[in-house]
Amino acid sequence: DIQMTQSPSSLSASVGDRVTITCQASQDISNFLNWYQQKPGKAPKLLIYDASNLETGVPSRFSGSGSGTDFTFTISSLQPEDIATYYCQHYDNLPPMTFGGGTKVEIK
Amino acid sequence: QLQLQESGPGLVKPSETLSLTCTVSGGSISSSSYYWGWIRQPPGKGLEWIGSIYYSGSTYYSPSLQSRVTISVDTSKNHFSLKLSSVTAADTAVYYCARRRVVRGVQRVDFWGQGTLVTVSS
C-alpha cells in the first residue's frame, strides 16, 4: 500500500507569511494528488487537484506543485481565514484513496 | 447546487451494525463520472476512506474494512447507504458522505456532506 507522509504536522505563522506543506509518497504516484482544507467542525474542502490545478472558486494564494513522490502545497500570503488543517490525498484507479496525516495551520 | 445529507443513529452499541444514509439533492446520483462514497474521521484524528459506489452498483472498499462494510445505492430515492458491522469503540467517528468526480482519469472529492458523529458505546 502507498503511504502518504505529510509534514509538518503543525505550524504557526504570521498573517502575510508564506506557508509551505510537503507530502511525500512511499512510491511514484505521478501527479495523482489532491489537497483539501478542513476548518474546525466542518467537512473538508477541495483546494487543489491533480497536484497543481486550482479548484474553481479557490483563491489564487493557494497553489500546489510536484510529481512522482514529492509534493508541495503553498499559501503565498497567509490570511486569518486560512486557519485550518490541510490534507493531501492520493488516488489511483478507483480503490482506494489515501490521505496524509494532516497539517494544522495556526496564526502566530 | 448539489447537497449531500447524512442521516442515521448517532449512537450504536458495540458488536451491532452502524447504518447511515446519504441523500443527494440538487443533482442525480445516476450521473456518469461520479462515484459516491463514505469517509470517516475519528475525533481529533485524520481522514479515512471507507468505500465508494457507482450508480450501477459497483462497489470499492477499503481493504482494512472490507470484511465489515457494505455500501448500496437506491437510484429511485437518489440516495446511498453505508452498513458497518460488528462495530467497536474504534469505529467512533464523524462519518462523511461525499462525491468523487472522475474525469479522464483525474479524481477528486468535490462535494461533501456536513458529517454525522456516530458514537459506539453501550
Short mmCIF file of C-alpha atoms in Angstrom, two decimals:
data_model
loop_
_atom_site.label_atom_id
_atom_site.label_comp_id
_atom_site.label_asym_id
_atom_site.label_seq_id
_atom_site.Cartn_x
_atom_site.Cartn_y
_atom_site.Cartn_z
CA ASP A 1 0.00 0.00 0.00
CA ILE A 2 1.13 3.54 -0.75
CA GLN A 3 1.75 5.67 2.31
CA MET A 4 1.46 9.45 2.33
CA THR A 5 3.69 11.31 4.78
CA GLN A 6 2.78 14.91 5.41
CA SER A 7 4.97 17.45 7.19
CA PRO A 8 4.99 19.34 9.38
CA SER A 9 2.10 18.06 11.49
CA SER A 10 1.51 21.61 12.68
CA LEU A 11 2.88 25.07 12.09
CA SER A 12 2.41 28.59 13.35
CA ALA A 13 2.90 31.57 11.06
CA SER A 14 2.07 35.26 10.91
CA VAL A 15 -0.53 36.86 8.68
CA GLY A 16 1.11 37.56 5.34
CA ASP A 17 3.70 34.81 5.68
CA ARG A 18 4.37 32.23 3.01
CA VAL A 19 3.41 28.78 4.27
CA THR A 20 4.64 25.53 2.77
CA ILE A 21 3.46 21.99 3.49
CA THR A 22 5.00 18.89 1.99
CA CYS A 23 3.58 15.48 1.21
CA GLN A 24 5.75 12.52 0.34
CA ALA A 25 4.51 9.31 -1.23
CA SER A 26 6.14 5.96 -0.48
CA GLN A 27 6.34 5.31 -4.22
CA ASP A 28 5.87 7.15 -7.51
CA ILE A 29 2.27 8.37 -7.80
CA SER A 30 2.74 10.62 -10.84
CA ASN A 31 0.53 13.66 -10.18
CA PHE A 32 -2.36 11.75 -8.63
CA LEU A 33 -2.58 14.01 -5.62
CA ASN A 34 -5.16 16.43 -4.24
CA TRP A 35 -5.11 18.93 -1.37
CA TYR A 36 -8.01 19.70 1.00
CA GLN A 37 -8.67 22.30 3.67
CA GLN A 38 -10.67 21.41 6.76
CA LYS A 39 -11.84 24.08 9.17
CA PRO A 40 -12.85 23.05 12.70
CA GLY A 41 -16.23 21.33 12.78
CA LYS A 42 -16.58 21.43 9.00
CA ALA A 43 -16.21 18.99 6.14
CA PRO A 44 -13.02 19.14 4.08
CA LYS A 45 -12.97 21.36 1.02
CA LEU A 46 -11.07 20.61 -2.17
CA LEU A 47 -8.43 23.24 -2.98
CA ILE A 48 -6.01 21.65 -5.44
CA TYR A 49 -6.47 18.63 -7.71
CA ASP A 50 -4.02 16.71 -9.85
CA ALA A 51 -1.13 18.18 -7.81
CA SER A 52 -1.27 21.69 -9.22
CA ASN A 53 -4.73 22.58 -10.51
CA LEU A 54 -6.71 25.14 -8.54
CA GLU A 55 -10.33 24.14 -7.94
CA THR A 56 -12.86 26.65 -9.23
CA GLY A 57 -13.50 29.46 -6.76
CA VAL A 58 -10.41 28.84 -4.65
CA PRO A 59 -8.24 31.92 -4.03
CA SER A 60 -5.06 32.13 -6.06
CA ARG A 61 -2.87 32.40 -2.95
CA PHE A 62 -3.20 28.62 -2.73
CA SER A 63 -1.02 26.55 -5.02
CA GLY A 64 0.40 23.07 -5.39
CA SER A 65 3.35 21.53 -7.18
CA GLY A 66 5.28 18.32 -7.52
CA SER A 67 5.10 14.92 -9.14
CA GLY A 68 6.41 11.45 -8.50
CA THR A 69 6.96 11.17 -4.77
CA ASP A 70 7.37 14.75 -3.54
CA PHE A 71 4.65 17.36 -3.45
CA THR A 72 4.32 20.86 -2.03
CA PHE A 73 1.30 22.92 -1.03
CA THR A 74 1.80 26.66 -0.60
CA ILE A 75 -0.17 29.55 0.79
CA SER A 76 1.58 32.60 -0.64
CA SER A 77 0.26 35.06 1.94
CA LEU A 78 -1.41 33.56 4.99
CA GLN A 79 -4.78 35.07 5.88
CA PRO A 80 -6.72 34.70 9.15
CA GLU A 81 -9.41 32.68 7.37
CA ASP A 82 -6.79 30.11 6.33
CA ILE A 83 -6.61 28.69 9.85
CA ALA A 84 -7.41 25.04 9.24
CA THR A 85 -5.96 21.58 8.87
CA TYR A 86 -4.71 20.71 5.41
CA TYR A 87 -4.63 17.18 3.99
CA CYS A 88 -3.01 15.69 0.94
CA GLN A 89 -4.81 12.77 -0.70
CA HIS A 90 -3.57 10.23 -3.21
CA TYR A 91 -5.82 8.41 -5.65
CA ASP A 92 -5.10 5.57 -8.07
CA ASN A 93 -7.75 3.97 -10.24
CA LEU A 94 -10.82 3.60 -8.11
CA PRO A 95 -9.85 1.86 -4.92
CA PRO A 96 -8.64 3.19 -2.67
CA MET A 97 -7.83 6.77 -1.74
CA THR A 98 -5.22 7.56 0.89
CA PHE A 99 -4.96 10.71 2.98
CA GLY A 100 -1.90 12.20 4.58
CA GLY A 101 -1.90 12.77 8.32
CA GLY A 102 -2.76 16.45 8.08
CA THR A 103 -1.06 19.75 8.87
CA LYS A 104 -2.66 22.10 11.35
CA VAL A 105 -2.01 25.75 10.47
CA GLU A 106 -2.29 28.36 13.19
CA ILE A 107 -1.69 32.09 13.38
CA LYS A 108 1.30 33.22 15.40
CA GLN B 1 -26.36 23.37 -6.02
CA LEU B 2 -25.56 19.80 -5.10
CA GLN B 3 -26.12 18.88 -1.47
CA LEU B 4 -25.38 15.69 0.43
CA GLN B 5 -27.01 14.96 3.77
CA GLU B 6 -26.14 12.10 6.10
CA SER B 7 -28.77 10.56 8.35
CA GLY B 8 -28.85 7.74 10.85
CA PRO B 9 -28.41 6.91 14.54
CA GLY B 10 -25.79 8.83 16.44
CA LEU B 11 -25.29 6.05 18.97
CA VAL B 12 -24.61 2.40 18.20
CA LYS B 13 -23.90 -0.40 20.67
CA PRO B 14 -20.70 -2.44 20.40
CA SER B 15 -20.99 -5.52 18.15
CA GLU B 16 -24.03 -4.06 16.37
CA THR B 17 -24.29 -2.66 12.85
CA LEU B 18 -23.84 1.01 12.06
CA SER B 19 -26.24 2.18 9.34
CA LEU B 20 -26.16 5.56 7.62
CA THR B 21 -27.86 7.00 4.54
CA CYS B 22 -26.72 9.87 2.35
CA THR B 23 -29.44 11.71 0.46
CA VAL B 24 -28.34 13.59 -2.61
CA SER B 25 -30.25 16.69 -3.70
CA GLY B 26 -29.68 19.17 -6.49
CA GLY B 27 -28.31 16.51 -8.81
CA SER B 28 -28.77 12.93 -9.91
CA ILE B 29 -26.93 10.09 -8.28
CA SER B 30 -27.10 8.34 -11.67
CA SER B 31 -24.81 10.83 -13.38
CA SER B 32 -21.80 9.33 -15.09
CA SER B 33 -18.31 10.37 -13.97
CA TYR B 34 -19.30 10.35 -10.30
CA TYR B 35 -18.74 7.82 -7.56
CA TRP B 36 -20.42 8.16 -4.21
CA GLY B 37 -18.73 7.18 -1.01
CA TRP B 38 -18.03 7.38 2.67
CA ILE B 39 -15.07 8.84 4.54
CA ARG B 40 -14.72 8.91 8.31
CA GLN B 41 -12.73 10.89 10.86
CA PRO B 42 -12.24 9.73 14.46
CA PRO B 43 -12.35 12.60 16.96
CA GLY B 44 -9.14 14.64 16.73
CA LYS B 45 -7.69 12.40 14.04
CA GLY B 46 -7.26 12.28 10.27
CA LEU B 47 -9.43 11.16 7.38
CA GLU B 48 -10.01 7.53 6.38
CA TRP B 49 -11.67 6.42 3.16
CA ILE B 50 -14.24 3.68 3.73
CA GLY B 51 -15.52 2.91 0.26
CA SER B 52 -17.28 4.07 -2.88
CA ILE B 53 -20.13 3.00 -5.14
CA TYR B 54 -21.14 3.77 -8.72
CA TYR B 55 -24.81 4.21 -9.57
CA SER B 56 -24.71 0.86 -11.38
CA GLY B 57 -23.94 -0.79 -8.04
CA SER B 58 -20.21 -1.44 -8.48
CA THR B 59 -18.52 -1.10 -5.11
CA TYR B 60 -14.98 -0.46 -3.90
CA TYR B 61 -13.98 -0.87 -0.25
CA SER B 62 -11.03 -0.09 1.94
CA PRO B 63 -9.04 -3.31 2.40
CA SER B 64 -8.90 -2.73 6.15
CA LEU B 65 -12.69 -2.52 6.44
CA GLN B 66 -13.81 -4.71 3.56
CA SER B 67 -14.94 -7.62 5.70
CA ARG B 68 -17.38 -5.41 7.65
CA VAL B 69 -18.57 -2.83 5.10
CA THR B 70 -21.48 -2.80 2.69
CA ILE B 71 -22.35 0.22 0.56
CA SER B 72 -25.52 0.21 -1.50
CA VAL B 73 -27.33 2.66 -3.77
CA ASP B 74 -31.00 3.36 -4.44
CA THR B 75 -31.26 5.44 -7.60
CA SER B 76 -35.05 5.79 -7.28
CA LYS B 77 -34.58 7.59 -3.97
CA ASN B 78 -31.35 9.32 -5.04
CA HIS B 79 -29.52 8.06 -2.01
CA PHE B 80 -26.81 5.62 -0.99
CA SER B 81 -26.16 3.85 2.27
CA LEU B 82 -23.42 2.51 4.50
CA LYS B 83 -23.53 -0.50 6.78
CA LEU B 84 -20.61 -1.30 9.05
CA SER B 85 -20.99 -4.46 11.08
CA SER B 86 -19.51 -5.62 14.39
CA VAL B 87 -18.60 -2.10 15.48
CA THR B 88 -16.28 -1.30 18.35
CA ALA B 89 -15.25 1.92 20.05
CA ALA B 90 -12.60 2.33 17.35
CA ASP B 91 -15.40 2.97 14.86
CA THR B 92 -16.49 6.11 16.72
CA ALA B 93 -16.05 8.90 14.20
CA VAL B 94 -17.62 11.63 12.15
CA TYR B 95 -18.88 9.93 9.01
CA TYR B 96 -18.96 11.97 5.82
CA CYS B 97 -20.67 11.06 2.60
CA ALA B 98 -19.04 12.52 -0.48
CA ARG B 99 -19.00 12.66 -4.26
CA ARG B 100 -15.89 11.52 -6.07
CA ARG B 101 -15.62 13.03 -9.52
CA VAL B 102 -13.69 11.03 -12.11
CA VAL B 103 -12.94 12.75 -15.41
CA ARG B 104 -10.33 11.39 -17.84
CA GLY B 105 -8.58 9.63 -15.00
CA VAL B 106 -8.43 12.68 -12.74
CA GLN B 107 -10.24 12.09 -9.46
CA ARG B 108 -11.25 14.46 -6.71
CA VAL B 109 -13.77 14.59 -3.91
CA ASP B 110 -15.58 17.77 -4.81
CA PHE B 111 -18.70 17.64 -2.64
CA TRP B 112 -19.05 16.55 0.96
CA GLY B 113 -21.92 16.17 3.37
CA GLN B 114 -21.71 18.05 6.64
CA GLY B 115 -20.80 14.88 8.51
CA THR B 116 -22.52 12.99 11.28
CA LEU B 117 -20.95 11.84 14.53
CA VAL B 118 -21.51 8.20 15.33
CA THR B 119 -20.53 7.04 18.79
CA VAL B 120 -20.11 3.38 19.61
CA SER B 121 -20.95 2.83 23.25
CA SER B 122 -23.12 0.62 25.41
#
